[in-house]
Amino acid sequence: MRTDSAAPRAVGHDLRHHGDAEVRDDGAALVDLAVNVRQGTPPAWLRERIAGSLAGLAAYPDGRAARAAVAARHGLPVERVLLTAGAAEAFVLLARALRVRRPVVVHPQFTEPEAALREAGHTVGRVLLREEDGFRLDPDAVPGAADLVVIGNPTNPTSVLHPAAAVARLARPGRTLVVDEAFLDAVPGERETLAGRTDVPGLVVLRSLTKTWGLAGLRIGYVLAGPETVERLARAQPLWPVSTPALAAAQACVGPGALAEAAEAARRVAADRSRLLTGLGEFADRGVRVVEGAEGPFVLLRLPRAAAVRERLRALGFAVRRGDTFPGLDERWLRVAVRDRATTDAFLKALGRALDTI
């Protein structure tokens, strides 16, 4: 694990490249293994709830019921909840509203937190987790002077789930600890979550409802933090930042029935991921290495000539996520979303063909 300075330039990484770029324009007809949104979503019942909210579009959005529902879901008072237009908005709010001098982002991870901090004029430090350590967190590697630390759990793109105790060790008085849990609801039992904790100083937990529920086009997420932090972030939001349909979706997705459905989906993801990992293991003698211990709805793999393999996969009908835009990774890495058995089997056959021709 090492620490790098990353400001104000991007140090060779396109921080604003995301998986959706792989399936735009000429990629629209490809089988999408680049974006980590669950297949078959949003479900019919959720589409109906969202459609039912359209009759109220003439009125300004009222987020009180949705905010209360999110608070109840995590056993928190409403003063600790802020609804946002997706988790990405929360990163912008944190970068603009908090008074920090030495922010640090733990990489490789989702690049939007660093991009937002840099756009807000901050000099950003990087702690780079190492492949030889399995991309596992060592809390002692984070500089003690850092007054804002951002980490994902499970981390995108490595799919590593860090122990909650290790993440909590990053907290200390005078520091804001931001934990991006956008994919935590895809982990069976939501193991290692810090959501709902009030005993960790400076803790800010971000959650997204766009991945499990297929709402990337609607934009809905939320922040769990101390009341003062929530108030400060809220002041940085525009008026009525979350639309009425997104509020209806938020309230629906944290109800008992939805939570049970999400839990079952997480179990299916785990089974589908196991099949994908087993299949990828068949290519070990051809240089394919998968980051061990994957717990998210995606896996990270290293392979020879990954860029050429990615292009060959596109020609065979599959889009995967390039890894070289993540700090701490390079052109040898690809991220692959977990899909159902049939899609996985087809992808593995295509990967074999791609490797044969590279």
mmCIF file of C-alpha atoms in Angstrom:
data_model
loop_
_atom_site.group_PDB
_atom_site.id
_atom_site.type_symbol
_atom_site.label_atom_id
_atom_site.label_comp_id
_atom_site.label_asym_id
_atom_site.label_seq_id
_atom_site.Cartn_x
_atom_site.Cartn_y
_atom_site.Cartn_z
ATOM 1 C CA MET A 1 0.000 0.000 0.000
ATOM 2 C CA ARG A 2 1.389 3.388 -0.912
ATOM 3 C CA THR A 3 0.377 7.044 -0.760
ATOM 4 C CA ASP A 4 0.461 9.351 -3.796
ATOM 5 C CA SER A 5 -0.378 12.997 -4.363
ATOM 6 C CA ALA A 6 -3.068 13.523 -6.973
ATOM 7 C CA ALA A 7 -3.745 17.188 -7.351
ATOM 8 C CA PRO A 8 -4.702 19.115 -9.187
ATOM 9 C CA ARG A 9 -4.253 16.847 -12.224
ATOM 10 C CA ALA A 10 -5.649 13.366 -12.843
ATOM 11 C CA VAL A 11 -2.213 11.680 -12.942
ATOM 12 C CA GLY A 12 -2.950 9.814 -16.161
ATOM 13 C CA HIS A 13 -6.373 8.442 -15.238
ATOM 14 C CA ASP A 14 -9.668 9.490 -16.779
ATOM 15 C CA LEU A 15 -11.627 9.901 -13.553
ATOM 16 C CA ARG A 16 -14.830 10.711 -15.405
ATOM 17 C CA HIS A 17 -14.904 7.502 -17.441
ATOM 18 C CA HIS A 18 -17.602 5.112 -16.192
ATOM 19 C CA GLY A 19 -19.026 1.802 -17.308
ATOM 20 C CA ASP A 20 -21.940 3.336 -19.196
ATOM 21 C CA ALA A 21 -19.467 4.656 -21.778
ATOM 22 C CA GLU A 22 -18.944 1.047 -22.897
ATOM 23 C CA VAL A 23 -22.579 0.625 -23.943
ATOM 24 C CA ARG A 24 -23.385 3.962 -25.529
ATOM 25 C CA ASP A 25 -23.686 4.522 -29.274
ATOM 26 C CA ASP A 26 -22.114 1.539 -31.085
ATOM 27 C CA GLY A 27 -22.154 -0.479 -27.841
ATOM 28 C CA ALA A 28 -25.892 -0.237 -27.286
ATOM 29 C CA ALA A 29 -26.549 -3.656 -28.844
ATOM 30 C CA LEU A 30 -23.884 -5.448 -26.786
ATOM 31 C CA VAL A 31 -24.526 -7.713 -23.815
ATOM 32 C CA ASP A 32 -23.798 -5.319 -20.959
ATOM 33 C CA LEU A 33 -21.207 -6.619 -18.489
ATOM 34 C CA ALA A 34 -19.769 -3.136 -17.983
ATOM 35 C CA VAL A 35 -22.502 -1.541 -15.851
ATOM 36 C CA ASN A 36 -23.270 -2.926 -12.396
ATOM 37 C CA VAL A 37 -27.046 -2.447 -12.473
ATOM 38 C CA ARG A 38 -29.027 -5.607 -11.664
ATOM 39 C CA GLN A 39 -30.723 -7.297 -14.608
ATOM 40 C CA GLY A 40 -34.492 -7.325 -14.958
ATOM 41 C CA THR A 41 -34.971 -4.092 -13.037
ATOM 42 C CA PRO A 42 -36.857 -2.069 -12.088
ATOM 43 C CA PRO A 43 -39.433 -4.746 -11.217
ATOM 44 C CA ALA A 44 -43.020 -4.268 -12.345
ATOM 45 C CA TRP A 45 -44.303 -3.346 -8.880
ATOM 46 C CA LEU A 46 -41.697 -0.581 -8.593
ATOM 47 C CA ARG A 47 -42.461 0.771 -12.054
ATOM 48 C CA GLU A 48 -46.110 0.937 -11.013
ATOM 49 C CA ARG A 49 -45.261 2.854 -7.832
ATOM 50 C CA ILE A 50 -43.186 5.322 -9.811
ATOM 51 C CA ALA A 51 -45.876 5.691 -12.469
ATOM 52 C CA GLY A 52 -48.447 6.301 -9.751
ATOM 53 C CA SER A 53 -46.462 9.304 -8.550
ATOM 54 C CA LEU A 54 -46.780 11.069 -11.891
ATOM 55 C CA ALA A 55 -50.228 12.399 -11.019
ATOM 56 C CA GLY A 56 -48.521 14.613 -8.442
ATOM 57 C CA LEU A 57 -46.002 16.239 -10.749
ATOM 58 C CA ALA A 58 -47.756 19.612 -10.616
ATOM 59 C CA ALA A 59 -46.801 19.936 -6.950
ATOM 60 C CA TYR A 60 -43.308 20.596 -5.688
ATOM 61 C CA PRO A 61 -41.578 17.481 -4.315
ATOM 62 C CA ASP A 62 -42.097 16.754 -0.611
ATOM 63 C CA GLY A 63 -39.391 14.436 0.664
ATOM 64 C CA ARG A 64 -40.551 14.062 4.263
ATOM 65 C CA ALA A 65 -42.207 10.653 3.913
ATOM 66 C CA ALA A 66 -39.316 9.169 1.946
ATOM 67 C CA ARG A 67 -36.780 10.596 4.377
ATOM 68 C CA ALA A 68 -38.678 9.135 7.313
ATOM 69 C CA ALA A 69 -38.877 5.755 5.565
ATOM 70 C CA VAL A 70 -35.108 5.679 4.964
ATOM 71 C CA ALA A 71 -34.473 6.704 8.571
ATOM 72 C CA ALA A 72 -36.735 3.922 9.847
ATOM 73 C CA ARG A 73 -35.038 1.377 7.583
ATOM 74 C CA HIS A 74 -31.703 2.106 9.306
ATOM 75 C CA GLY A 75 -33.058 2.804 12.809
ATOM 76 C CA LEU A 76 -31.986 6.441 12.728
ATOM 77 C CA PRO A 77 -33.667 9.774 13.418
ATOM 78 C CA VAL A 78 -34.614 11.721 10.303
ATOM 79 C CA GLU A 79 -32.054 14.382 11.170
ATOM 80 C CA ARG A 80 -29.356 11.879 10.173
ATOM 81 C CA VAL A 81 -30.730 11.291 6.650
ATOM 82 C CA LEU A 82 -30.294 13.326 3.484
ATOM 83 C CA LEU A 83 -31.887 12.242 0.202
ATOM 84 C CA THR A 84 -29.829 12.899 -2.918
ATOM 85 C CA ALA A 85 -30.061 12.590 -6.681
ATOM 86 C CA GLY A 86 -28.016 9.397 -6.617
ATOM 87 C CA ALA A 87 -24.895 8.782 -4.574
ATOM 88 C CA ALA A 88 -22.886 10.778 -7.132
ATOM 89 C CA GLU A 89 -24.577 13.999 -6.009
ATOM 90 C CA ALA A 90 -23.484 13.281 -2.452
ATOM 91 C CA PHE A 91 -19.823 13.276 -3.511
ATOM 92 C CA VAL A 92 -20.256 16.714 -5.061
ATOM 93 C CA LEU A 93 -21.981 18.021 -1.936
ATOM 94 C CA LEU A 94 -19.216 16.684 0.310
ATOM 95 C CA ALA A 95 -16.538 18.238 -1.871
ATOM 96 C CA ARG A 96 -18.224 21.637 -1.924
ATOM 97 C CA ALA A 97 -19.773 21.927 1.521
ATOM 98 C CA LEU A 98 -17.218 20.478 3.933
ATOM 99 C CA ARG A 99 -14.251 22.507 5.088
ATOM 100 C CA VAL A 100 -11.354 20.105 4.608
ATOM 101 C CA ARG A 101 -7.668 20.688 4.011
ATOM 102 C CA ARG A 102 -6.212 17.214 3.441
ATOM 103 C CA PRO A 103 -8.669 14.857 1.747
ATOM 104 C CA VAL A 104 -7.520 11.327 0.936
ATOM 105 C CA VAL A 105 -9.208 8.769 -1.312
ATOM 106 C CA VAL A 106 -8.436 5.067 -0.926
ATOM 107 C CA HIS A 107 -7.933 3.547 -4.398
ATOM 108 C CA PRO A 108 -8.644 1.665 -6.567
ATOM 109 C CA GLN A 109 -12.274 2.628 -6.144
ATOM 110 C CA PHE A 110 -15.104 4.554 -7.797
ATOM 111 C CA THR A 111 -13.414 7.642 -9.211
ATOM 112 C CA GLU A 112 -16.213 10.182 -8.808
ATOM 113 C CA PRO A 113 -15.278 11.138 -5.198
ATOM 114 C CA GLU A 114 -11.809 12.243 -6.273
ATOM 115 C CA ALA A 115 -13.127 13.921 -9.412
ATOM 116 C CA ALA A 116 -15.624 15.931 -7.342
ATOM 117 C CA LEU A 117 -12.959 16.949 -4.825
ATOM 118 C CA ARG A 118 -10.582 18.052 -7.553
ATOM 119 C CA GLU A 119 -13.319 20.017 -9.329
ATOM 120 C CA ALA A 120 -14.003 21.798 -6.045
ATOM 121 C CA GLY A 121 -10.354 22.891 -5.890
ATOM 122 C CA HIS A 122 -9.014 20.403 -3.356
ATOM 123 C CA THR A 123 -5.593 18.811 -3.444
ATOM 124 C CA VAL A 124 -6.330 15.106 -3.120
ATOM 125 C CA GLY A 125 -4.059 12.469 -1.621
ATOM 126 C CA ARG A 126 -4.284 8.849 -2.695
ATOM 127 C CA VAL A 127 -3.725 5.679 -0.732
ATOM 128 C CA LEU A 128 -3.235 2.886 -3.266
ATOM 129 C CA LEU A 129 -4.151 -0.620 -2.157
ATOM 130 C CA ARG A 130 -1.871 -3.229 -3.671
ATOM 131 C CA GLU A 131 -2.593 -6.303 -5.713
ATOM 132 C CA GLU A 132 -0.101 -8.343 -3.675
ATOM 133 C CA ASP A 133 -2.167 -7.568 -0.557
ATOM 134 C CA GLY A 134 -5.384 -8.588 -2.277
ATOM 135 C CA PHE A 135 -6.419 -4.910 -2.384
ATOM 136 C CA ARG A 136 -7.169 -5.159 1.349
ATOM 137 C CA LEU A 137 -7.281 -2.133 3.595
ATOM 138 C CA ASP A 138 -4.524 -1.396 6.076
ATOM 139 C CA PRO A 139 -5.934 1.463 8.193
ATOM 140 C CA ASP A 140 -2.435 2.449 9.313
ATOM 141 C CA ALA A 141 -1.509 3.352 5.724
ATOM 142 C CA VAL A 142 -3.897 6.315 5.723
ATOM 143 C CA PRO A 143 -2.029 9.492 6.760
ATOM 144 C CA GLY A 144 -2.942 10.659 10.244
ATOM 145 C CA ALA A 145 -3.254 14.250 9.018
ATOM 146 C CA ALA A 146 -6.043 13.401 6.567
ATOM 147 C CA ASP A 147 -9.227 15.210 7.628
ATOM 148 C CA LEU A 148 -11.432 13.534 4.993
ATOM 149 C CA VAL A 149 -11.057 9.878 3.996
ATOM 150 C CA VAL A 150 -13.160 8.189 1.305
ATOM 151 C CA ILE A 151 -13.383 4.424 0.883
ATOM 152 C CA GLY A 152 -15.813 2.077 -0.850
ATOM 153 C CA ASN A 153 -17.205 -1.066 0.765
ATOM 154 C CA PRO A 154 -17.520 -3.377 -1.055
ATOM 155 C CA THR A 155 -15.068 -1.538 -3.247
ATOM 156 C CA ASN A 156 -15.708 -0.858 -6.905
ATOM 157 C CA PRO A 157 -13.911 -2.242 -8.946
ATOM 158 C CA THR A 158 -12.075 -4.795 -6.785
ATOM 159 C CA SER A 159 -15.244 -6.302 -5.220
ATOM 160 C CA VAL A 160 -13.345 -6.527 -1.922
ATOM 161 C CA LEU A 161 -15.464 -6.271 1.225
ATOM 162 C CA HIS A 162 -13.402 -4.715 3.998
ATOM 163 C CA PRO A 163 -14.163 -5.650 7.626
ATOM 164 C CA ALA A 164 -16.325 -3.004 9.270
ATOM 165 C CA ALA A 165 -13.909 -2.922 12.196
ATOM 166 C CA ALA A 166 -11.007 -2.063 9.876
ATOM 167 C CA VAL A 167 -12.964 0.704 8.163
ATOM 168 C CA ALA A 168 -14.109 2.107 11.508
ATOM 169 C CA ARG A 169 -10.452 2.301 12.570
ATOM 170 C CA LEU A 170 -10.065 5.104 10.047
ATOM 171 C CA ALA A 171 -12.324 7.344 12.145
ATOM 172 C CA ARG A 172 -10.902 9.862 14.573
ATOM 173 C CA PRO A 173 -11.878 13.246 16.020
ATOM 174 C CA GLY A 174 -11.622 16.022 13.461
ATOM 175 C CA ARG A 175 -11.865 13.664 10.483
ATOM 176 C CA THR A 176 -14.799 12.952 8.184
ATOM 177 C CA LEU A 177 -14.902 9.284 7.176
ATOM 178 C CA VAL A 178 -16.944 8.708 4.021
ATOM 179 C CA VAL A 179 -17.885 5.084 3.313
ATOM 180 C CA ASP A 180 -19.453 4.447 -0.076
ATOM 181 C CA GLU A 181 -21.817 1.498 0.423
ATOM 182 C CA ALA A 182 -23.462 1.725 -3.001
ATOM 183 C CA PHE A 183 -23.178 -2.066 -3.448
ATOM 184 C CA LEU A 184 -23.623 -3.187 0.162
ATOM 185 C CA ASP A 185 -27.233 -4.243 -0.406
ATOM 186 C CA ALA A 186 -25.912 -6.778 -2.936
ATOM 187 C CA VAL A 187 -23.985 -8.522 -0.128
ATOM 188 C CA PRO A 188 -26.030 -11.240 1.630
ATOM 189 C CA GLY A 189 -26.966 -10.024 5.097
ATOM 190 C CA GLU A 190 -25.313 -6.670 4.338
ATOM 191 C CA ARG A 191 -22.262 -7.910 6.204
ATOM 192 C CA GLU A 192 -19.723 -5.304 7.320
ATOM 193 C CA THR A 193 -22.100 -2.376 6.910
ATOM 194 C CA LEU A 194 -21.632 0.771 8.973
ATOM 195 C CA ALA A 195 -25.064 2.146 8.059
ATOM 196 C CA GLY A 196 -27.043 2.893 11.193
ATOM 197 C CA ARG A 197 -23.927 3.278 13.376
ATOM 198 C CA THR A 198 -23.827 6.424 15.481
ATOM 199 C CA ASP A 199 -20.781 5.537 17.582
ATOM 200 C CA VAL A 200 -18.168 6.168 14.864
ATOM 201 C CA PRO A 201 -16.984 9.800 14.945
ATOM 202 C CA GLY A 202 -17.312 11.744 11.709
ATOM 203 C CA LEU A 203 -18.942 8.842 9.876
ATOM 204 C CA VAL A 204 -20.762 9.511 6.605
ATOM 205 C CA VAL A 205 -22.321 6.497 4.849
ATOM 206 C CA LEU A 206 -23.553 6.798 1.270
ATOM 207 C CA ARG A 207 -26.144 4.453 -0.166
ATOM 208 C CA SER A 208 -27.475 4.134 -3.711
ATOM 209 C CA LEU A 209 -30.822 2.719 -4.795
ATOM 210 C CA THR A 210 -29.902 2.752 -8.467
ATOM 211 C CA LYS A 211 -27.893 -0.488 -8.686
ATOM 212 C CA THR A 212 -30.129 -3.114 -7.069
ATOM 213 C CA TRP A 213 -33.346 -1.541 -8.312
ATOM 214 C CA GLY A 214 -32.359 -0.439 -11.821
ATOM 215 C CA LEU A 215 -32.920 3.267 -11.226
ATOM 216 C CA ALA A 216 -29.776 4.755 -12.749
ATOM 217 C CA GLY A 217 -31.933 6.919 -15.003
ATOM 218 C CA LEU A 218 -34.052 8.168 -12.106
ATOM 219 C CA ARG A 219 -31.186 9.137 -9.741
ATOM 220 C CA ILE A 220 -31.875 8.366 -6.096
ATOM 221 C CA GLY A 221 -29.581 7.743 -3.148
ATOM 222 C CA TYR A 222 -29.030 9.004 0.357
ATOM 223 C CA VAL A 223 -26.543 10.076 2.996
ATOM 224 C CA LEU A 224 -26.451 8.833 6.598
ATOM 225 C CA ALA A 225 -24.454 11.168 8.838
ATOM 226 C CA GLY A 226 -24.529 13.309 11.942
ATOM 227 C CA PRO A 227 -27.192 16.048 11.985
ATOM 228 C CA GLU A 228 -24.655 18.871 11.578
ATOM 229 C CA THR A 229 -23.137 17.236 8.517
ATOM 230 C CA VAL A 230 -26.564 16.542 7.023
ATOM 231 C CA GLU A 231 -27.581 20.165 7.579
ATOM 232 C CA ARG A 232 -24.402 21.457 5.959
ATOM 233 C CA LEU A 233 -24.842 19.214 2.920
ATOM 234 C CA ALA A 234 -28.514 20.137 2.623
ATOM 235 C CA ARG A 235 -27.599 23.826 2.475
ATOM 236 C CA ALA A 236 -25.397 23.059 -0.539
ATOM 237 C CA GLN A 237 -28.254 21.366 -2.423
ATOM 238 C CA PRO A 238 -30.521 23.271 -4.794
ATOM 239 C CA LEU A 239 -34.179 23.553 -3.865
ATOM 240 C CA TRP A 240 -36.195 20.368 -4.412
ATOM 241 C CA PRO A 241 -33.147 18.306 -5.444
ATOM 242 C CA VAL A 242 -34.962 14.953 -5.608
ATOM 243 C CA SER A 243 -37.922 14.558 -7.954
ATOM 244 C CA THR A 244 -41.334 13.267 -6.927
ATOM 245 C CA PRO A 245 -40.900 9.961 -8.844
ATOM 246 C CA ALA A 246 -37.496 9.433 -7.218
ATOM 247 C CA LEU A 247 -38.993 10.077 -3.780
ATOM 248 C CA ALA A 248 -41.726 7.533 -4.480
ATOM 249 C CA ALA A 249 -39.048 5.025 -5.490
ATOM 250 C CA ALA A 250 -37.002 5.691 -2.359
ATOM 251 C CA GLN A 251 -39.972 5.099 -0.090
ATOM 252 C CA ALA A 252 -40.908 1.927 -1.954
ATOM 253 C CA CYS A 253 -37.385 0.458 -1.972
ATOM 254 C CA VAL A 254 -36.893 0.603 1.790
ATOM 255 C CA GLY A 255 -40.155 -1.112 2.713
ATOM 256 C CA PRO A 256 -40.224 -4.646 4.204
ATOM 257 C CA GLY A 257 -41.231 -6.347 0.974
ATOM 258 C CA ALA A 258 -38.545 -4.590 -1.033
ATOM 259 C CA LEU A 259 -35.876 -5.410 1.536
ATOM 260 C CA ALA A 260 -36.843 -9.078 1.376
ATOM 261 C CA GLU A 261 -36.634 -8.983 -2.419
ATOM 262 C CA ALA A 262 -33.232 -7.282 -2.265
ATOM 263 C CA ALA A 263 -31.990 -9.923 0.166
ATOM 264 C CA GLU A 264 -33.062 -12.696 -2.195
ATOM 265 C CA ALA A 265 -31.423 -10.874 -5.109
ATOM 266 C CA ALA A 266 -28.188 -10.691 -3.110
ATOM 267 C CA ARG A 267 -28.274 -14.455 -2.602
ATOM 268 C CA ARG A 268 -28.762 -14.985 -6.339
ATOM 269 C CA VAL A 269 -25.867 -12.640 -7.096
ATOM 270 C CA ALA A 270 -23.635 -14.673 -4.784
ATOM 271 C CA ALA A 271 -24.569 -17.903 -6.585
ATOM 272 C CA ASP A 272 -24.142 -16.359 -10.031
ATOM 273 C CA ARG A 273 -20.801 -14.858 -8.998
ATOM 274 C CA SER A 274 -19.594 -18.270 -7.852
ATOM 275 C CA ARG A 275 -20.361 -19.719 -11.286
ATOM 276 C CA LEU A 276 -18.541 -16.842 -13.006
ATOM 277 C CA LEU A 277 -15.490 -17.260 -10.781
ATOM 278 C CA THR A 278 -15.393 -21.007 -11.398
ATOM 279 C CA GLY A 279 -15.505 -20.424 -15.131
ATOM 280 C CA LEU A 280 -12.812 -17.754 -15.025
ATOM 281 C CA GLY A 281 -10.640 -20.156 -13.052
ATOM 282 C CA GLU A 282 -10.523 -22.393 -16.120
ATOM 283 C CA PHE A 283 -8.444 -19.722 -17.834
ATOM 284 C CA ALA A 284 -5.787 -19.496 -15.115
ATOM 285 C CA ASP A 285 -3.256 -21.349 -17.268
ATOM 286 C CA ARG A 286 -3.732 -18.629 -19.882
ATOM 287 C CA GLY A 287 -2.795 -15.836 -17.541
ATOM 288 C CA VAL A 288 -6.246 -14.819 -16.272
ATOM 289 C CA ARG A 289 -6.161 -13.862 -12.584
ATOM 290 C CA VAL A 290 -9.234 -12.842 -10.586
ATOM 291 C CA VAL A 291 -9.027 -10.751 -7.422
ATOM 292 C CA GLU A 292 -9.910 -13.171 -4.652
ATOM 293 C CA GLY A 293 -12.715 -12.818 -2.154
ATOM 294 C CA ALA A 294 -15.144 -10.961 -4.420
ATOM 295 C CA GLU A 295 -18.327 -9.977 -2.570
ATOM 296 C CA GLY A 296 -19.938 -7.450 -4.922
ATOM 297 C CA PRO A 297 -21.999 -7.909 -8.110
ATOM 298 C CA PHE A 298 -18.845 -7.692 -10.231
ATOM 299 C CA VAL A 299 -15.352 -9.152 -10.374
ATOM 300 C CA LEU A 300 -11.979 -7.693 -11.291
ATOM 301 C CA LEU A 301 -9.584 -9.672 -13.434
ATOM 302 C CA ARG A 302 -6.067 -9.204 -14.738
ATOM 303 C CA LEU A 303 -5.051 -10.772 -18.004
ATOM 304 C CA PRO A 304 -2.450 -10.412 -20.753
ATOM 305 C CA ARG A 305 -3.314 -7.892 -23.459
ATOM 306 C CA ALA A 306 -6.529 -6.943 -21.694
ATOM 307 C CA ALA A 307 -7.241 -4.013 -24.005
ATOM 308 C CA ALA A 308 -7.095 -6.276 -27.063
ATOM 309 C CA VAL A 309 -9.249 -8.887 -25.330
ATOM 310 C CA ARG A 310 -11.795 -6.215 -24.487
ATOM 311 C CA GLU A 311 -12.005 -5.133 -28.121
ATOM 312 C CA ARG A 312 -12.313 -8.734 -29.272
ATOM 313 C CA LEU A 313 -15.114 -9.291 -26.770
ATOM 314 C CA ARG A 314 -16.917 -6.285 -28.223
ATOM 315 C CA ALA A 315 -16.680 -7.867 -31.660
ATOM 316 C CA LEU A 316 -18.181 -11.020 -30.134
ATOM 317 C CA GLY A 317 -21.073 -9.056 -28.608
ATOM 318 C CA PHE A 318 -19.974 -8.374 -25.012
ATOM 319 C CA ALA A 319 -19.095 -5.097 -23.283
ATOM 320 C CA VAL A 320 -16.802 -5.208 -20.248
ATOM 321 C CA ARG A 321 -15.352 -2.353 -18.203
ATOM 322 C CA ARG A 322 -11.773 -1.272 -18.816
ATOM 323 C CA GLY A 323 -9.752 -0.994 -15.623
ATOM 324 C CA ASP A 324 -7.041 1.483 -16.518
ATOM 325 C CA THR A 325 -9.132 4.531 -15.561
ATOM 326 C CA PHE A 326 -8.985 3.502 -11.885
ATOM 327 C CA PRO A 327 -5.976 4.843 -9.962
ATOM 328 C CA GLY A 328 -3.920 1.890 -8.796
ATOM 329 C CA LEU A 329 -4.754 -0.178 -11.888
ATOM 330 C CA ASP A 330 -3.439 -0.186 -15.451
ATOM 331 C CA GLU A 331 -4.271 -1.539 -18.892
ATOM 332 C CA ARG A 332 -4.016 -5.164 -17.714
ATOM 333 C CA TRP A 333 -7.323 -5.039 -15.814
ATOM 334 C CA LEU A 334 -10.989 -5.558 -16.714
ATOM 335 C CA ARG A 335 -14.126 -5.472 -14.572
ATOM 336 C CA VAL A 336 -16.960 -7.874 -15.365
ATOM 337 C CA ALA A 337 -20.492 -7.633 -13.979
ATOM 338 C CA VAL A 338 -22.144 -10.704 -12.477
ATOM 339 C CA ARG A 339 -25.050 -11.918 -14.569
ATOM 340 C CA ASP A 340 -27.361 -14.942 -14.758
ATOM 341 C CA ARG A 341 -26.148 -18.425 -15.623
ATOM 342 C CA ALA A 342 -26.955 -18.298 -19.344
ATOM 343 C CA THR A 343 -25.270 -14.925 -19.826
ATOM 344 C CA THR A 344 -22.227 -16.034 -17.850
ATOM 345 C CA ASP A 345 -21.837 -19.224 -19.866
ATOM 346 C CA ALA A 346 -22.071 -17.287 -23.129
ATOM 347 C CA PHE A 347 -19.524 -14.762 -21.905
ATOM 348 C CA LEU A 348 -17.070 -17.455 -20.846
ATOM 349 C CA LYS A 349 -17.258 -19.021 -24.301
ATOM 350 C CA ALA A 350 -16.635 -15.618 -25.874
ATOM 351 C CA LEU A 351 -13.713 -14.991 -23.531
ATOM 352 C CA GLY A 352 -12.174 -18.301 -24.582
ATOM 353 C CA ARG A 353 -12.517 -17.330 -28.235
ATOM 354 C CA ALA A 354 -11.038 -13.877 -27.543
ATOM 355 C CA LEU A 355 -8.051 -15.384 -25.784
ATOM 356 C CA ASP A 356 -7.550 -17.813 -28.685
ATOM 357 C CA THR A 357 -7.263 -14.974 -31.190
ATOM 358 C CA ILE A 358 -5.121 -12.495 -29.230
#
